[in-house]
Short mmCIF file of C-alpha atoms in Angstrom, two decimals:
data_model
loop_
_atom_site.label_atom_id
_atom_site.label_comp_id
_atom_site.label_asym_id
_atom_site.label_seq_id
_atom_site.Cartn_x
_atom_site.Cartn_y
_atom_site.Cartn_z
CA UNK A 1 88.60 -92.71 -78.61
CA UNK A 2 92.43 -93.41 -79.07
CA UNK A 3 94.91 -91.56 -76.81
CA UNK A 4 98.34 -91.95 -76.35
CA UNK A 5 99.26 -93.35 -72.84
CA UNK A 6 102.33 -90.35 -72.89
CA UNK A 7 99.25 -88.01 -73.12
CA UNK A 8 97.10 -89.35 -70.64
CA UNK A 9 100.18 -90.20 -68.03
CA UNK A 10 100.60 -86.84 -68.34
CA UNK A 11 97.14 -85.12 -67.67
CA UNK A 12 95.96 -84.37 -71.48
CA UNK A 13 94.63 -86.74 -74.17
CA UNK A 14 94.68 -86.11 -77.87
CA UNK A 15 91.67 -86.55 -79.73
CA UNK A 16 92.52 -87.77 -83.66
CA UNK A 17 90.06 -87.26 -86.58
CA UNK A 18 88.10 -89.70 -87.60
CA UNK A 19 90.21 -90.93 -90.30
CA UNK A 20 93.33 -91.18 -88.35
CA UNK A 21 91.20 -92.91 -85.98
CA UNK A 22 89.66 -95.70 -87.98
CA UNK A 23 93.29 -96.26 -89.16
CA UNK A 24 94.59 -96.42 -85.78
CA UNK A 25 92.26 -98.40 -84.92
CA UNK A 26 93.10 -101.49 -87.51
CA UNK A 27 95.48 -104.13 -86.63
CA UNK A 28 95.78 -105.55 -90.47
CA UNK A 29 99.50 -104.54 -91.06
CA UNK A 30 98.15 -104.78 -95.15
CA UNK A 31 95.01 -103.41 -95.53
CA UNK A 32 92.74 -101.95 -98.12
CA UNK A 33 91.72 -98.09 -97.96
CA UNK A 34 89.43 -97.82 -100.86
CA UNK A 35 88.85 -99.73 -103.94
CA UNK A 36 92.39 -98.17 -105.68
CA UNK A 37 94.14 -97.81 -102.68
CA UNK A 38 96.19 -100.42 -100.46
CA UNK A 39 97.57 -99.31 -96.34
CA UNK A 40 101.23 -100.51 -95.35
CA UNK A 41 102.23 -100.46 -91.83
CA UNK A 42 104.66 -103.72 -92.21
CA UNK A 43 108.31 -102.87 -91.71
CA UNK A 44 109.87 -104.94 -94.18
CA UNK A 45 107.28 -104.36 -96.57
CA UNK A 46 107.63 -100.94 -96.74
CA UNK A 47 111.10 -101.53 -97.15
CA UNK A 48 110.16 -103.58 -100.51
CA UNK A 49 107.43 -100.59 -101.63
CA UNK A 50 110.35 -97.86 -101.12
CA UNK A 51 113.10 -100.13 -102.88
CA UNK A 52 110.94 -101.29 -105.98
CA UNK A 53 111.62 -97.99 -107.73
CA UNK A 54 112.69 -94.58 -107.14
CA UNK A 55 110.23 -91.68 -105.88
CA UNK A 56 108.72 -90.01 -108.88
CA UNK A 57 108.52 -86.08 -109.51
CA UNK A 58 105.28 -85.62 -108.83
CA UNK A 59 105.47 -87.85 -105.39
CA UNK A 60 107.53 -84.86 -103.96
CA UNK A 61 106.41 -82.12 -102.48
CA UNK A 62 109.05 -79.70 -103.14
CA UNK A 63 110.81 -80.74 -106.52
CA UNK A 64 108.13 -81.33 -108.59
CA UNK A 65 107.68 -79.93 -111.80
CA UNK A 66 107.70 -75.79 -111.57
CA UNK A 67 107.37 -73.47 -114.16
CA UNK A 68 106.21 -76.08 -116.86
CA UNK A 69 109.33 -78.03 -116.68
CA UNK A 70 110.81 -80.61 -114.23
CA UNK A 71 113.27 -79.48 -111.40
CA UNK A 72 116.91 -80.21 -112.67
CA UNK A 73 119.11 -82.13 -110.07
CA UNK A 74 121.83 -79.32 -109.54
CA UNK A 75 118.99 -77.02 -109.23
CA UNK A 76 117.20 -79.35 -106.66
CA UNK A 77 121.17 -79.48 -105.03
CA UNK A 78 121.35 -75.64 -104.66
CA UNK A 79 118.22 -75.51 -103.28
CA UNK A 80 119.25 -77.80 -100.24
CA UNK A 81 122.65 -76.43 -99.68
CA UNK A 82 121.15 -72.93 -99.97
CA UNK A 83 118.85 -73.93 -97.24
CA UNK A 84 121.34 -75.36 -94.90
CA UNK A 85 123.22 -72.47 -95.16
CA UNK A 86 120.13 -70.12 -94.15
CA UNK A 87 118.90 -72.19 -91.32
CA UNK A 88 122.48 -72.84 -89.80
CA UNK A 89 122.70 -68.65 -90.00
CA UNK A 90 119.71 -68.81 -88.34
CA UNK A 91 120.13 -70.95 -85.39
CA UNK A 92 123.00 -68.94 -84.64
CA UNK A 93 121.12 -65.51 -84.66
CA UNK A 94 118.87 -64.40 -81.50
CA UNK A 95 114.99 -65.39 -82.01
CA UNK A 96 112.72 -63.29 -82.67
CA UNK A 97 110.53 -62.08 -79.14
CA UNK A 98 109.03 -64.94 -77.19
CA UNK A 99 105.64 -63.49 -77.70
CA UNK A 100 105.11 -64.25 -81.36
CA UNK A 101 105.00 -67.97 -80.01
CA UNK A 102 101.89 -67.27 -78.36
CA UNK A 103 98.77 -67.98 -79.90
CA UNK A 104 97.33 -71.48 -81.94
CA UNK A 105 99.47 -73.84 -82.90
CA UNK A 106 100.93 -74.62 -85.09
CA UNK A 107 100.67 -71.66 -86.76
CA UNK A 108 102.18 -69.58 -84.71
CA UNK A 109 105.18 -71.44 -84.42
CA UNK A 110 105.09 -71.43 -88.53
CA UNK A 111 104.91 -67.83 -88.28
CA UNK A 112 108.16 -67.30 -85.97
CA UNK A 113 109.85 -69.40 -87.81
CA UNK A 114 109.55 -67.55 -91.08
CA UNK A 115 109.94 -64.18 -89.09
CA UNK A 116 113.40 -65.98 -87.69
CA UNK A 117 114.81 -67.26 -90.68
CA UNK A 118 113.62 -65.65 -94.13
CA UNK A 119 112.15 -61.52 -92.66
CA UNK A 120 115.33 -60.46 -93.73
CA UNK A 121 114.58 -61.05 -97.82
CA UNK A 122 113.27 -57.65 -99.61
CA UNK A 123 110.02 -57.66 -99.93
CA UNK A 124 108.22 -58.90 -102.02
CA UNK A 125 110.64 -62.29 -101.66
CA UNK A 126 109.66 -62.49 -97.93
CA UNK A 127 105.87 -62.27 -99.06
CA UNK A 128 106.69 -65.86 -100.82
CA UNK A 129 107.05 -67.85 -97.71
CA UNK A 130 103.72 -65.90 -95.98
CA UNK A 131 100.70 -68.56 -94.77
CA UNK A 132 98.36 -65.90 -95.93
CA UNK A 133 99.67 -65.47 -99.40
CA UNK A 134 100.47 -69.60 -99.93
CA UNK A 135 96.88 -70.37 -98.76
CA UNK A 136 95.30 -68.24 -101.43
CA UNK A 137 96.44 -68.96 -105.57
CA UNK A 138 95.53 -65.43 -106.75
CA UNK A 139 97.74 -63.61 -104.11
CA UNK A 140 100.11 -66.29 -104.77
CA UNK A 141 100.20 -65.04 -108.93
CA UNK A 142 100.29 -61.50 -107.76
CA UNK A 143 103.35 -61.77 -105.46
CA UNK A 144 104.93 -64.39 -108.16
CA UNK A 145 104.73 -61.35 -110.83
CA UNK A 146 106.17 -59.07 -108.18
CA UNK A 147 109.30 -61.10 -107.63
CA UNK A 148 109.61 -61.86 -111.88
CA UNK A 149 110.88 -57.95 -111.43
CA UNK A 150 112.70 -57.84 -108.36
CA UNK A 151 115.63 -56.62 -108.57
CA UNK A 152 115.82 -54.77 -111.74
CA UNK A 153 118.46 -56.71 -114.52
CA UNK A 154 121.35 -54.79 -113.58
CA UNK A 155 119.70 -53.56 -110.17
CA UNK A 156 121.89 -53.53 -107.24
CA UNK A 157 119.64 -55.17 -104.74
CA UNK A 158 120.18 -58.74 -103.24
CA UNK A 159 118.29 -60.92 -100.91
CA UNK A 160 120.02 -61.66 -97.54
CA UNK A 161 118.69 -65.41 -97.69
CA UNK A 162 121.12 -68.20 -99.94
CA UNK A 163 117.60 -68.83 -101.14
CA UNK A 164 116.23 -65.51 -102.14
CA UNK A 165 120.11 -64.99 -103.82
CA UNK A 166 118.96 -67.94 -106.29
CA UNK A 167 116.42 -65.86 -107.68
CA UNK A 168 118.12 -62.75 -108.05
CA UNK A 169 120.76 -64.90 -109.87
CA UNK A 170 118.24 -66.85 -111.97
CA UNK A 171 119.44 -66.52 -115.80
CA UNK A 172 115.81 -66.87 -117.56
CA UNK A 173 112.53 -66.89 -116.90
CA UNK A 174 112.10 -70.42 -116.43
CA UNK A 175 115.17 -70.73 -113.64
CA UNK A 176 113.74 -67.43 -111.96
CA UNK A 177 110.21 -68.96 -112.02
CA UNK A 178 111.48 -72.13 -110.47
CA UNK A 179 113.87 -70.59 -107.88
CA UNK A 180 110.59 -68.37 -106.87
CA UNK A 181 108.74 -71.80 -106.91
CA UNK A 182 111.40 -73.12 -105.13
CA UNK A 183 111.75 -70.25 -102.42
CA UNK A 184 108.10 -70.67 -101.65
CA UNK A 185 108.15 -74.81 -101.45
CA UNK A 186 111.30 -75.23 -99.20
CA UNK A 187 110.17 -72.44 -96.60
CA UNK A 188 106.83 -73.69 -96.68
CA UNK A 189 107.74 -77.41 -95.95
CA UNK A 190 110.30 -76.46 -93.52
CA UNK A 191 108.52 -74.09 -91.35
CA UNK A 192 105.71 -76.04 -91.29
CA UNK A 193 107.11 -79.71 -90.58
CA UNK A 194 109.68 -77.97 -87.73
CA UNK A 195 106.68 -75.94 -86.21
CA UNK A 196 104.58 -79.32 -86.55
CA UNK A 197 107.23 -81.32 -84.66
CA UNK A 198 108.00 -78.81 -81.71
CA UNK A 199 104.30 -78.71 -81.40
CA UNK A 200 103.78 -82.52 -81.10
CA UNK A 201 106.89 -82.31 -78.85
CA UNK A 202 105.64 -79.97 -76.18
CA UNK A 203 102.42 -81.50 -75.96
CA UNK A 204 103.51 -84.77 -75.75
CA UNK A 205 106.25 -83.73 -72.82
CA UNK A 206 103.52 -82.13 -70.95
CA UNK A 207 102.42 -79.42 -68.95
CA UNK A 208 103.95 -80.65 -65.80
CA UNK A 209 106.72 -78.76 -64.92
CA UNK A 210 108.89 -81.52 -63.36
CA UNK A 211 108.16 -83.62 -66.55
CA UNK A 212 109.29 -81.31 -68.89
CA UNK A 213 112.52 -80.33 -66.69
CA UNK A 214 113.49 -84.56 -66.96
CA UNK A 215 112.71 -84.47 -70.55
CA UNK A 216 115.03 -81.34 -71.23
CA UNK A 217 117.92 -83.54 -70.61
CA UNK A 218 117.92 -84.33 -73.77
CA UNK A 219 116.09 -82.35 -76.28
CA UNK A 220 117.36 -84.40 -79.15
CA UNK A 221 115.72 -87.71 -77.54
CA UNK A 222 112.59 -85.66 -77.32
CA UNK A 223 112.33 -84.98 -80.55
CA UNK A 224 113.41 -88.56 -81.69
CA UNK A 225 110.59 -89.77 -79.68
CA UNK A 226 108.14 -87.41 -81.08
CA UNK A 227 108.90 -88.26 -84.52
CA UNK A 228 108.13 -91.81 -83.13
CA UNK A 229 104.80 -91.24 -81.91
CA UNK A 230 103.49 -88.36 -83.91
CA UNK A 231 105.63 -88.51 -86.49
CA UNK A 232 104.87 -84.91 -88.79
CA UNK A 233 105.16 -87.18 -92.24
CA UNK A 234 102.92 -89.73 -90.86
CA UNK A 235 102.06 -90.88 -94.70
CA UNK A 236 103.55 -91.33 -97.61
CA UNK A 237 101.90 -91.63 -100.71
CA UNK A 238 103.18 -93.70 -103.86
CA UNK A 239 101.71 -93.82 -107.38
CA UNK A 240 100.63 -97.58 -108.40
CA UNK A 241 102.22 -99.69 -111.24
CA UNK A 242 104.24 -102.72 -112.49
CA UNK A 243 106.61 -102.09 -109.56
CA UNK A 244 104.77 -103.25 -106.82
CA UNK A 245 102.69 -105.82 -108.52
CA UNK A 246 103.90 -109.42 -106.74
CA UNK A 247 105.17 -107.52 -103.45
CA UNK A 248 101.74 -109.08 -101.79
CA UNK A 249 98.66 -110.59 -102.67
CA UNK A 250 96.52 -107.78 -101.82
CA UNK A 251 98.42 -105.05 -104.14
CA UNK A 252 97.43 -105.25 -107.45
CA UNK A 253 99.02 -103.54 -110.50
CA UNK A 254 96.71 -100.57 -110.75
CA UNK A 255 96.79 -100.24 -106.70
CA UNK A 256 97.89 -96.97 -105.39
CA UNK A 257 100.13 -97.30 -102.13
CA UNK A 258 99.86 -95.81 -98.91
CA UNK A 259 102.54 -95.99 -96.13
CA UNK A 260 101.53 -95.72 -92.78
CA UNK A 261 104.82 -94.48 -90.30
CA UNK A 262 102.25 -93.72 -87.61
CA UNK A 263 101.15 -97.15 -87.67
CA UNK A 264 104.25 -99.05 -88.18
CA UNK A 265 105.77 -96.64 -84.74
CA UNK A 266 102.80 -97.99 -82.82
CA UNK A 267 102.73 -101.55 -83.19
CA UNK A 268 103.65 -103.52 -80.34
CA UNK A 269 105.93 -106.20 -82.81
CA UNK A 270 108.59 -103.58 -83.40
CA UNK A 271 107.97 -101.19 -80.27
CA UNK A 272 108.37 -102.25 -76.40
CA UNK A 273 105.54 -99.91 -74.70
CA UNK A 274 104.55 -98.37 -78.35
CA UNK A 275 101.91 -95.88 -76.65
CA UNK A 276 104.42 -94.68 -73.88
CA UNK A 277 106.23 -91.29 -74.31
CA UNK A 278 109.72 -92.58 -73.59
CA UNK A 279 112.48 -90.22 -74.85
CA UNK A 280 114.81 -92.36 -72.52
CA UNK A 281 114.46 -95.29 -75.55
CA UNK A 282 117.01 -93.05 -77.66
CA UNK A 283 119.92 -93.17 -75.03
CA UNK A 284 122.95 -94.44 -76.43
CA UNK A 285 121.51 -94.89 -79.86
CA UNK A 286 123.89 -93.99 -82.10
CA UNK A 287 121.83 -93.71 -85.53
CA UNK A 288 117.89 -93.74 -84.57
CA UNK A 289 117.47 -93.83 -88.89
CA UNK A 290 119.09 -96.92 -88.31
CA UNK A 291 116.53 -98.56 -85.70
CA UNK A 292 114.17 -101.44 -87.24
CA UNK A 293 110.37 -100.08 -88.37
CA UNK A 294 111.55 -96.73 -87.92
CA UNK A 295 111.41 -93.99 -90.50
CA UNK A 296 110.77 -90.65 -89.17
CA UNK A 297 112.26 -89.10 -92.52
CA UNK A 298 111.65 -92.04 -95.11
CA UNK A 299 114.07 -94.89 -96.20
CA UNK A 300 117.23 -95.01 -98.51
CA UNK A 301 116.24 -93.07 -101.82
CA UNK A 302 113.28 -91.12 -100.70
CA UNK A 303 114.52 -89.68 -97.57
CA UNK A 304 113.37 -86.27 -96.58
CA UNK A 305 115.02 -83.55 -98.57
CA UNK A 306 115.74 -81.45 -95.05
CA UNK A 307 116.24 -84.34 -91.96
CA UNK A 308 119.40 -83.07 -91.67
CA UNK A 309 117.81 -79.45 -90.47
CA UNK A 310 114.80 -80.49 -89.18
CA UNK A 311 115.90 -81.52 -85.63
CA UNK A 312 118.70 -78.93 -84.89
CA UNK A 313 115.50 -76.28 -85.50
CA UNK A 314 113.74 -78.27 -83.88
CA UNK A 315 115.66 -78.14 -80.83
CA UNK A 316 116.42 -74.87 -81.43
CA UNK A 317 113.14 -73.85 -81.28
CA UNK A 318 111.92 -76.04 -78.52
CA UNK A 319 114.56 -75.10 -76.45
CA UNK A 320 113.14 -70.80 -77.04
CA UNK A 321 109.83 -72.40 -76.25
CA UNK A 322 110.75 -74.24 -72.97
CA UNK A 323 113.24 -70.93 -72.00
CA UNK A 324 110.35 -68.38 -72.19
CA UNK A 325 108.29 -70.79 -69.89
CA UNK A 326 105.48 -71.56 -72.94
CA UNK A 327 102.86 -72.93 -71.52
CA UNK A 328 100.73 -75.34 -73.67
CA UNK A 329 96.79 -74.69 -73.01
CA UNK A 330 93.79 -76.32 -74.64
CA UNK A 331 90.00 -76.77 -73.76
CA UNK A 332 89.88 -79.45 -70.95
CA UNK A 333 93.62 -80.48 -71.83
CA UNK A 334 92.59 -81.88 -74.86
CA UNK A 335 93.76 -81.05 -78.33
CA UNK A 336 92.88 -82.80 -82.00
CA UNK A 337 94.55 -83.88 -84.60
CA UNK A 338 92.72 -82.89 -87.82
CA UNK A 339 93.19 -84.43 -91.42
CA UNK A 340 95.95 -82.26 -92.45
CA UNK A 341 99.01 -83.54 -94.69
CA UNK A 342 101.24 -82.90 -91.75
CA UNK A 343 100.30 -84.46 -88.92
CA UNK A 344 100.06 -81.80 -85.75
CA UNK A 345 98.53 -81.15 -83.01
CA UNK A 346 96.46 -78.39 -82.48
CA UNK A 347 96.77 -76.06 -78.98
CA UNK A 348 96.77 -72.53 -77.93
CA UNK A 349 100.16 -71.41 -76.34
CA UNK A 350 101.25 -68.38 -73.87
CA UNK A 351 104.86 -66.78 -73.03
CA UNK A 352 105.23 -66.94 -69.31
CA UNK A 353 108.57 -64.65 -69.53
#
């Protein structure tokens, strides 16, 4: 079994799924998955896989196609600046209670997060961003027909979110379909990749008391760290073609491509002590995007659509966590990792204020 030397150092291990595992376990930096698919964990040829062409529509997770059309670019624009103005409101605004942290993680965390940033949309808007109505396509259609008619043409009512007033302003069907589409993608993949990220964070700083007062120094290099180790966005997944035929021997033109962050972060080539927890790594680093074999939110022209929110809530949230004395529990001190599309830990969690 694989565990991180930060977890162990620190009196809990982290058990990975077998997948993760057997990938974790290779030391091939090029590497073949299955008989259409090719691993990447070599910095500079990732570098060559992301440069070869741009990201494609459907490689996103958020602006692909919606409502039978692709996402236009000033739509995909308004989205993010409609965002950034909603989380930066947010960060600023008191959390929610400390007790709707407790419970499993990361879903909890998900859960406050929504409550904190997007409870104050009418309903049904707010229903859009709900776990319980994403996870399930029929409630999904239901609430989707619910916001087509909310407000009223003419109506007076407005959501209190930038992103739920891009529906209410949509001026057809298809723009209000894709703003709803849109409302529902950007919570969901910001809730969930923040909530992922604190999660890996607070396990990974431990639940030694001392520890985590050293590492509160400095949130940011806590997070920075994190991203490092258990990086959320641990894969990224690129359609095959003529593009990256000729980048190396083992990718051929009808090869899909997988790139491995996770694996790239660990390797002792790029990383002194790659298994160690060291937030202290990040001091005086100006621009950790900038650090060799590091790419905690992608490279040049398929960078994540929200780094730039990510680790203020990150830190906003961590530091709610840490304030209200959350204390991480888990059978035996030991949590998985499952085969999810983010990668997070998985622990049950308890207010102590």
């Amino acid at each position: 079994m694989e565990e991180t030397a930060a977890a162990s150092d620190r009196g809990h291990s982290i058990v990975y799924a077998p997948r993760i595992q057997e990938l974790l376990a290779r030391e091939e930096k090029v590497f073949r998955i299955d008989a259409t698919t090719v691993g990447v964990s070599r910095s500079d040829l990732i570098s060559e896989v992301v440069a070869a062409r741009p990201v494609l529509s459907t490689e996103r997770s958020v602006y692909k196609p919606a409502a039978g059309a692709e996402i236009p670019h000033d739509s995909a624009t308004r989205t993010i600046r409609a965002l950034g103005k909603d989380v930066m409101e947010g960060i600023r605004t008191p959390p929610p209670p400390a007790r709707g942290l407790n419970g499993a993680w990361p879903y909890a965390a998900t859960s406050y997060l929504r409550q904190w940033l997007f409870a104050s949309d009418p309903l049904p808007v707010s229903l859009l961003s709900k776990r319980g109505i994403t996870r399930s396509p029929a409630l999904s259609r239901i609430v989707d027909r619910a916001v087509t008619v909310w407000p009223e043409p003419g109506g007076g009512g407005r959501g209190r979110t930038a992103l739920a007033e891009q529906i209410r302003s949509a001026s057809d069907a298809q723009e209000r379909g894709q703003a709803i589409a849109m409302y529902r993608r950007a919570t969901a993949t910001l809730c969930d990749g923040v909530a992922a990220l604190t999660g890996n964070a607070l396990w990974l700083m431990g639940p030694d008391g001392r520890a985590r007062g050293a590492a509160r120094a400095d949130l940011t290099a806590v997070l920075w760290e994190t991203l490092r180790l258990l990086p959320p966005a641990w894969m990224l997944y690129r359609t095959g073609g003529d593009a990256y035929a000729g980048l190396h021997p083992e990718i051929r033109r009808e090869d899909n491509v997988a790139l491995f962050p996770l694996l790239m972060h660990r390797h002792p080539d790029y990383w002194p002590e790659p298994m160690g927890f060291r937030p202290e790594r990040w001091a005086g680093v100006p621009d950790p995007e900038k650090t060799p074999a590091y790419m905690p939110f992608g490279f040049d022209g398929a960078r994540c659509w929200a780094k730039h929110l990510v680790v203020p809530l990150a830190e906003r949230l961590l530091t709610v966590a840490l304030d209200n004395r959350l204390a991480v529990r888990g059978p035996k001190q030991e949590t998985h990792v499952p085969l999810r599309s983010l990668l997070s830990v998985r622990f049950n969690a308890e207010s102590g204020a």
